[in-house]
mmCIF file of C-alpha atoms and ligand atoms in Angstrom:
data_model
loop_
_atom_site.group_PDB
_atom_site.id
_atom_site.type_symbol
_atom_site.label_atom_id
_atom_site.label_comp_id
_atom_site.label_asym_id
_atom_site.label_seq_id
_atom_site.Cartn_x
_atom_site.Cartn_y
_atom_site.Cartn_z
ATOM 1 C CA UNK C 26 58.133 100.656 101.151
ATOM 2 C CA UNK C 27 56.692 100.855 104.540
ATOM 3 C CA UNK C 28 56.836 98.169 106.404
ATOM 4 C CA UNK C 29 54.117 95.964 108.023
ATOM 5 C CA UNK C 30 55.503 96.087 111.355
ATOM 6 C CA UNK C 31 55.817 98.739 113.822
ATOM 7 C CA UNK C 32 59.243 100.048 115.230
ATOM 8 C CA UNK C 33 59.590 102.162 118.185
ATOM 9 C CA UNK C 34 63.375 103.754 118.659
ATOM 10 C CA UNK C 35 65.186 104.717 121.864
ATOM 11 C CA UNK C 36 67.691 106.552 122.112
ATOM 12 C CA UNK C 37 69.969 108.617 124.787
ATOM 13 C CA UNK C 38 73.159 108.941 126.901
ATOM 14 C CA UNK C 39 74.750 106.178 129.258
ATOM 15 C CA UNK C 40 72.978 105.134 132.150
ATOM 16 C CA UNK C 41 69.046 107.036 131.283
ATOM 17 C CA UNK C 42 68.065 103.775 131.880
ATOM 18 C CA UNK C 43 66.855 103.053 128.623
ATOM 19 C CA UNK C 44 67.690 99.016 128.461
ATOM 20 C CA UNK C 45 65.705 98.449 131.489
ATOM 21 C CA UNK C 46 62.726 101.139 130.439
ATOM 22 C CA UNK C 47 62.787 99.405 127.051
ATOM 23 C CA UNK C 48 62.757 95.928 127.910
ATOM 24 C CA UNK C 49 59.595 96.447 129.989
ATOM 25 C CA UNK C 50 58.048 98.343 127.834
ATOM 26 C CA UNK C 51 58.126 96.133 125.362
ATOM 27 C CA UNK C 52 57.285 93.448 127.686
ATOM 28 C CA UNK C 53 54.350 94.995 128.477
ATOM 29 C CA UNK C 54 53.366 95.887 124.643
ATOM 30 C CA UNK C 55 54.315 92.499 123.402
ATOM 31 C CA UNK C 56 57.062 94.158 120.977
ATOM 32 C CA UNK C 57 60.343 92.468 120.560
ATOM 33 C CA UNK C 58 63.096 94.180 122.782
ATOM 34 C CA UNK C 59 66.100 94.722 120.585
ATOM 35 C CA UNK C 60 69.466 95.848 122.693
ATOM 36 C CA UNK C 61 71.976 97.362 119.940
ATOM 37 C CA UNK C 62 74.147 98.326 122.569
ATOM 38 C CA UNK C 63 75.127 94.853 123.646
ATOM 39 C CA UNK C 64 76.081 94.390 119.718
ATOM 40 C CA UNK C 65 78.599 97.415 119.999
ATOM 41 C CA UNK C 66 79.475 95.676 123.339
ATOM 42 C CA UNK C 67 80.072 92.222 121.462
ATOM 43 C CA UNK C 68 82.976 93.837 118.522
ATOM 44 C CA UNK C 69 84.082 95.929 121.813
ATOM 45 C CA UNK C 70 85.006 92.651 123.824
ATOM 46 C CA UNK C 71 85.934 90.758 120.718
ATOM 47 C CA UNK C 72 88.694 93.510 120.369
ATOM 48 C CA UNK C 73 90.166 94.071 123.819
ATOM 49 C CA UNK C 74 90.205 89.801 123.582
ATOM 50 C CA UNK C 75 92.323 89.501 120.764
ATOM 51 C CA UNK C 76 94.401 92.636 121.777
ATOM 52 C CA UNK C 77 93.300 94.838 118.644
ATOM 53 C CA UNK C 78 95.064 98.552 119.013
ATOM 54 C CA UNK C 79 91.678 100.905 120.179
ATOM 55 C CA UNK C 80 93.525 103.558 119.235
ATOM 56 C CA UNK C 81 93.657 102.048 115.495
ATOM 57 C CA UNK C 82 90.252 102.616 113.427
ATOM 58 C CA UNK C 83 92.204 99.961 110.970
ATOM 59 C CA UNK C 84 92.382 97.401 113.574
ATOM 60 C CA UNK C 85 89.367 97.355 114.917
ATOM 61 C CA UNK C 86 87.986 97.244 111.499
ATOM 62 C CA UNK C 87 90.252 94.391 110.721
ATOM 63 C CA UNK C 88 88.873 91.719 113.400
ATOM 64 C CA UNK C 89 84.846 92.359 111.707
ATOM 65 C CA UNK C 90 85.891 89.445 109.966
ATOM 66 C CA UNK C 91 86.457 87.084 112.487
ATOM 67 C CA UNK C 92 83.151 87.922 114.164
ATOM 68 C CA UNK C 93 79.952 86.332 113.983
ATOM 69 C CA UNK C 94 77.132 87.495 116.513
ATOM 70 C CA UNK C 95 73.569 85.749 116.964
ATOM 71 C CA UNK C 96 71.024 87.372 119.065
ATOM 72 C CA UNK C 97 68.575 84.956 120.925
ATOM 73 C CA UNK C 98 65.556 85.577 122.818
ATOM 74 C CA UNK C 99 65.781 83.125 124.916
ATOM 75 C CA UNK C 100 62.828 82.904 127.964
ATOM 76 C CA UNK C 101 61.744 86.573 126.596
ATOM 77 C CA UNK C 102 65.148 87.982 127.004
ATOM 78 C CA UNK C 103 67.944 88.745 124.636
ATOM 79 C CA UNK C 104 71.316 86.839 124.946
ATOM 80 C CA UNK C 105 73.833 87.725 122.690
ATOM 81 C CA UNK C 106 76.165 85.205 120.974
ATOM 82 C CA UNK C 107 79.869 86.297 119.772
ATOM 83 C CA UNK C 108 81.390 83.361 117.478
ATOM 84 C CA UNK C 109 79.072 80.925 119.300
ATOM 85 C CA UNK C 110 79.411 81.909 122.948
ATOM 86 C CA UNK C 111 76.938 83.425 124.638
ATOM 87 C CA UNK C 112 78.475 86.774 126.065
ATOM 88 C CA UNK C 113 75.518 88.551 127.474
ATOM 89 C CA UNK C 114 77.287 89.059 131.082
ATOM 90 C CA UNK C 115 80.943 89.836 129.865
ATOM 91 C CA UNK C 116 79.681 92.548 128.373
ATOM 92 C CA UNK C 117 78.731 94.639 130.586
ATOM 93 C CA UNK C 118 82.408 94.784 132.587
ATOM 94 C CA UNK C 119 82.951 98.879 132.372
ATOM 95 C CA UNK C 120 86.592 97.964 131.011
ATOM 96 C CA UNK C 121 84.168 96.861 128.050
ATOM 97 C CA UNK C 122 82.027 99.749 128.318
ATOM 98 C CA UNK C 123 85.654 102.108 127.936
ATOM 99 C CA UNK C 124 86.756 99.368 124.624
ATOM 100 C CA UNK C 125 82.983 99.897 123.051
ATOM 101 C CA UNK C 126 83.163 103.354 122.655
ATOM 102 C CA UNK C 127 86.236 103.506 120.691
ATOM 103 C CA UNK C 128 84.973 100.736 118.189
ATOM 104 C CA UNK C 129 81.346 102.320 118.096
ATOM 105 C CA UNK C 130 83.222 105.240 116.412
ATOM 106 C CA UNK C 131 84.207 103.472 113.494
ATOM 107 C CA UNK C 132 82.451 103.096 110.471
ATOM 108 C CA UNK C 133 83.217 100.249 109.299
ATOM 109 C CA UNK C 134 81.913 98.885 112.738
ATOM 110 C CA UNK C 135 78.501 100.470 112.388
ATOM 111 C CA UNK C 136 77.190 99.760 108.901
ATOM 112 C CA UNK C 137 78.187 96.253 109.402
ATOM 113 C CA UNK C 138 75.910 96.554 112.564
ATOM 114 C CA UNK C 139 73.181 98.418 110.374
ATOM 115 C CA UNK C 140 72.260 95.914 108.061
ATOM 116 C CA UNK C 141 71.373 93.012 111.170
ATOM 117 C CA UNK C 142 69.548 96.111 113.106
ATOM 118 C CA UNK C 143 67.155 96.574 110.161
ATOM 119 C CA UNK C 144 67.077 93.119 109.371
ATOM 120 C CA UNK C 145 65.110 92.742 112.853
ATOM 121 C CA UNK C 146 63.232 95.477 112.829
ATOM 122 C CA UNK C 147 61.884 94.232 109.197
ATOM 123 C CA UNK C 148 60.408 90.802 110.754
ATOM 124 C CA UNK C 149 59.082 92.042 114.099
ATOM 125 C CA UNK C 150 57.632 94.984 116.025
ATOM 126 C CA UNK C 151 60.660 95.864 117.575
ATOM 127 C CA UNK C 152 61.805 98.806 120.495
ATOM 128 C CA UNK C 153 64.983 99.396 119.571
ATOM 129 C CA UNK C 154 67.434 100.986 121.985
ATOM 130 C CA UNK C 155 70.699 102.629 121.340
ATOM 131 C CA UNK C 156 72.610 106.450 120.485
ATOM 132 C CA UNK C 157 71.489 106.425 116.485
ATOM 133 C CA UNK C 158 68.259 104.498 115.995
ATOM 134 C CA UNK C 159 65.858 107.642 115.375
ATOM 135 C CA UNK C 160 68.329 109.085 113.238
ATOM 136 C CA UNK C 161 70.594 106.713 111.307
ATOM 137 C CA UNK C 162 68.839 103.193 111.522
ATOM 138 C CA UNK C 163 65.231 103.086 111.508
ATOM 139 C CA UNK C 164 64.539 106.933 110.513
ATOM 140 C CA UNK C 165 60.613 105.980 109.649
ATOM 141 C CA UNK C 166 60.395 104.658 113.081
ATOM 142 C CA UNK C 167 56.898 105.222 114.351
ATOM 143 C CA UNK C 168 57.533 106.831 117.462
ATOM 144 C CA UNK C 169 60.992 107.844 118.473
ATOM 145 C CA UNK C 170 62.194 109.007 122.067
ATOM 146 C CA UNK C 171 65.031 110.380 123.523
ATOM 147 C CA UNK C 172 65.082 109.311 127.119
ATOM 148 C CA UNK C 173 67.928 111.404 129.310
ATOM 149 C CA UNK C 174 68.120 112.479 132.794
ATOM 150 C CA UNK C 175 70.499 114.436 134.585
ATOM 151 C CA UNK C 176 74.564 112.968 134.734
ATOM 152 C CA UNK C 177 74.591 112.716 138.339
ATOM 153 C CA UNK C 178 71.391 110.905 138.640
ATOM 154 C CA UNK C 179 72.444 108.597 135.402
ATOM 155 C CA UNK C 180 75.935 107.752 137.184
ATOM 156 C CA UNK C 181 73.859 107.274 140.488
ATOM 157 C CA UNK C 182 72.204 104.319 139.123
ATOM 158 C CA UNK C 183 74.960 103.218 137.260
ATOM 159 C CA UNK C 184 77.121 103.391 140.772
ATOM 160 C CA UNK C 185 74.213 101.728 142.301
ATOM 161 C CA UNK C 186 73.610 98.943 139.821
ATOM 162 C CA UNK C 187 77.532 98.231 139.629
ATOM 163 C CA UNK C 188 77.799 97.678 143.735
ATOM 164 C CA UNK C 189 74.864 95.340 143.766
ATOM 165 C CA UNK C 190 76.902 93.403 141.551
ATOM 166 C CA UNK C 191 79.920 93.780 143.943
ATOM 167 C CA UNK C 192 81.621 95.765 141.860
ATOM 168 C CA UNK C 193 84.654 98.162 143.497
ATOM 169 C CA UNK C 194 83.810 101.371 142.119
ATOM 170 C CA UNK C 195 83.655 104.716 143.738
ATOM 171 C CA UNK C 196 80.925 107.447 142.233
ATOM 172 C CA UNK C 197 83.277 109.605 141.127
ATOM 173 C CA UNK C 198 85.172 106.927 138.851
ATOM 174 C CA UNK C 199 81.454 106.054 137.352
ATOM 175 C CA UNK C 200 80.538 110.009 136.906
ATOM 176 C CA UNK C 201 83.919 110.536 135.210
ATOM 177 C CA UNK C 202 83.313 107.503 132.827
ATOM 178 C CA UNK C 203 80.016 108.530 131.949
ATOM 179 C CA UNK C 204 80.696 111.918 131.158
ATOM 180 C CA UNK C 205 84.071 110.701 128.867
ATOM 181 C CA UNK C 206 81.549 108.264 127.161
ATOM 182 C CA UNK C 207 79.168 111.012 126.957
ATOM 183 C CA UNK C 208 81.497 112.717 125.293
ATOM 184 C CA UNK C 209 82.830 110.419 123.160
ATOM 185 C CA UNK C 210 79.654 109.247 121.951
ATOM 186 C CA UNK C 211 78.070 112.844 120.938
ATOM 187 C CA UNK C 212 80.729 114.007 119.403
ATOM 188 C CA UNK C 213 82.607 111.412 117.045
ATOM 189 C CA UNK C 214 81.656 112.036 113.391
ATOM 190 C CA UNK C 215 80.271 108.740 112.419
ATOM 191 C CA UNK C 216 76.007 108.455 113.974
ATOM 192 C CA UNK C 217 76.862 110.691 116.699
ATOM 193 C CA UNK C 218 74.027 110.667 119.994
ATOM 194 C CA UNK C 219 71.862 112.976 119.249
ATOM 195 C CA UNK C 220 68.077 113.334 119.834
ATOM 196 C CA UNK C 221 66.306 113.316 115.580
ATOM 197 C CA UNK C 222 64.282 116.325 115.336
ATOM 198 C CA UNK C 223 60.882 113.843 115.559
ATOM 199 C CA UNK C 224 61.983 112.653 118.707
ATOM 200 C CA UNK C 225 60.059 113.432 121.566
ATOM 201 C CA UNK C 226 62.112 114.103 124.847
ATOM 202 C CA UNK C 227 61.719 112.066 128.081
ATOM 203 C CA UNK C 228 63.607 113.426 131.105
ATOM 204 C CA UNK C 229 63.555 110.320 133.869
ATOM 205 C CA UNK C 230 65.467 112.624 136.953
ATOM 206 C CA UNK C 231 62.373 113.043 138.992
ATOM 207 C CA UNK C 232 61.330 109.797 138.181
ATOM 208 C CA UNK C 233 61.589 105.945 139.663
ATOM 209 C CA UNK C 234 61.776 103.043 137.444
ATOM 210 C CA UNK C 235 57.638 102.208 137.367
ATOM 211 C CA UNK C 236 57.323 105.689 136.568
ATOM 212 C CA UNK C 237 59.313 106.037 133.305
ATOM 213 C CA UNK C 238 57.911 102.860 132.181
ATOM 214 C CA UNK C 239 54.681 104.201 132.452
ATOM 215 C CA UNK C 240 55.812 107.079 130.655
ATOM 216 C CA UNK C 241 57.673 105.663 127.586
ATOM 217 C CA UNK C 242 54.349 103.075 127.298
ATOM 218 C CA UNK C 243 52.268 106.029 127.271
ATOM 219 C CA UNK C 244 54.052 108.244 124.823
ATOM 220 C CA UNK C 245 54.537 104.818 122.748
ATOM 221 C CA UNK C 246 50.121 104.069 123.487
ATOM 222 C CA UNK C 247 49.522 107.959 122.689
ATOM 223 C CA UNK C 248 51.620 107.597 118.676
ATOM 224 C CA UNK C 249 50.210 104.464 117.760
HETATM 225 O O1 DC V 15 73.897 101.450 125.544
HETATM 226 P P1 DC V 15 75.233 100.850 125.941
HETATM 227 O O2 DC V 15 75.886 101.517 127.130
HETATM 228 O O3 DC V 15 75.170 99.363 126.090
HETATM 229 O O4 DC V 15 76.185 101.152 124.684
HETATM 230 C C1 DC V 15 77.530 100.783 124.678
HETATM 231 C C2 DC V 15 78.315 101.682 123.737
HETATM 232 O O5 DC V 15 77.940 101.433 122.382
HETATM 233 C C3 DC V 15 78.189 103.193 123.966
HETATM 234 O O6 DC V 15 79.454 103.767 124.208
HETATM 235 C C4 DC V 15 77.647 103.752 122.678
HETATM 236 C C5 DC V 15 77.701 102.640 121.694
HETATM 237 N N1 DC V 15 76.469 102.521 120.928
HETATM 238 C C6 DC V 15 76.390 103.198 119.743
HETATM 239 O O7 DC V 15 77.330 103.889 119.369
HETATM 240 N N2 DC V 15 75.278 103.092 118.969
HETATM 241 C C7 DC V 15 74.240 102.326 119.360
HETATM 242 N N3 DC V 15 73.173 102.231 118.588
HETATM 243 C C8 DC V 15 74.295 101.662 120.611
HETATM 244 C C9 DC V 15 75.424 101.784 121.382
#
């Protein structure tokens, strides 16, 4: 049945900016910004907390039952709850970043992440960002996009974003991570990161921020 309300998928690698593209975007469309990452982020933190083995598919799959998330959109931004407590920062520690991509590879993980991605894109217009949303999780989307740029400029921003935050990081330790999630991400066998064949492709290199916003609104404008 095709639903009444419009969906809009992003997907690509670490650090092509697509959080930040998609949350203005939406913004400026009125569309509901929905983050999928930050749920992988949530069982990911959940994990390393209660000392799960990441090296064990069977034990990360084991704690999905103590885990409750809640996303809120609270002042027009998405907080994410795990078990009550708003999490939104913790997540984004890169030793959570490393813990996510071993639990994003299990299944169990993802379908039980599935069901509350479609459930949101069911009651709201939604841009949804993540590695599998044109493919695996909304594969009517209206418009899908794959938004990459190069990894030197992706771990440039990501180097960038981390030392504003005070962070002790040097580039090379953020290229090496990206390209080891990278990795990991395209090539596990469960909803790997790749671009669906209806996807079109938006490379971001040459581009600053107000740019690629202008460009994902206008490739989202031009499908509508
Ligand atoms: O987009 P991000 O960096 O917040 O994603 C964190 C991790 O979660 C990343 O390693 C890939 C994984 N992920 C995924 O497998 N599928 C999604 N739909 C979103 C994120």
């Amino acid at each position: 049945m095709m639903s009444e309300f419009v969906s809009v998928a992003i997907d690509g690698p670490v650090g092509a900016g697509k959080s930040t593209i998609a949350r203005a975007a939406a913004s400026a469309l009125g569309y509901v910004y929905v983050d999928t990452g930050a749920m992988y982020r949530s069982v990911g933190l959940h994990c390393r907390r209660k000392n799960a083995d990441m090296s064990s598919p069977e034990d990360i799959a084991a704690q999905l039952g103590d885990i409750s998330l809640e996303i809120r959109i609270i002042d027009g931004i998405q907080h994410i709850f795990l078990n009550g407590e708003d999490v939104s920062e913790e997540i984004r520690l890169p030793e959570i970043s490393m813990a996510t991509s071993a639990v994003s590879a299990v299944p169990e993980v993802r379908s039980a992440l599935l069901g509350m991605q479609r459930d949101f894109a069911e009651k709201n217009n939604v841009i949804m960002d993540g590695r599998d949303i044109g493919t695996v999780v909304l594969p009517n989307a209206r418009v899908k996009i794959f938004l990459t740029a190069s990894p030197e400029i992706r771990a440039k921003r990501r180097f960038d974003e981390l030392k504003a935050k005070g962070r002790e990081v040097t580039f090379e330790e953020v290229l090496n991570d990206l390209n080891k999630r990278d990795y990991n991400d395209s090539h596990r066998a469960a909803a790997p990161l790749k671009a669906a064949e209806d996807a079109v492709l938006a490379d971001t290199s040459g581009l600053d921020f107000e740019q690629s916003v202008e460009l994902v609104c206008g490739l989202i404008k031009e499908r509508l």
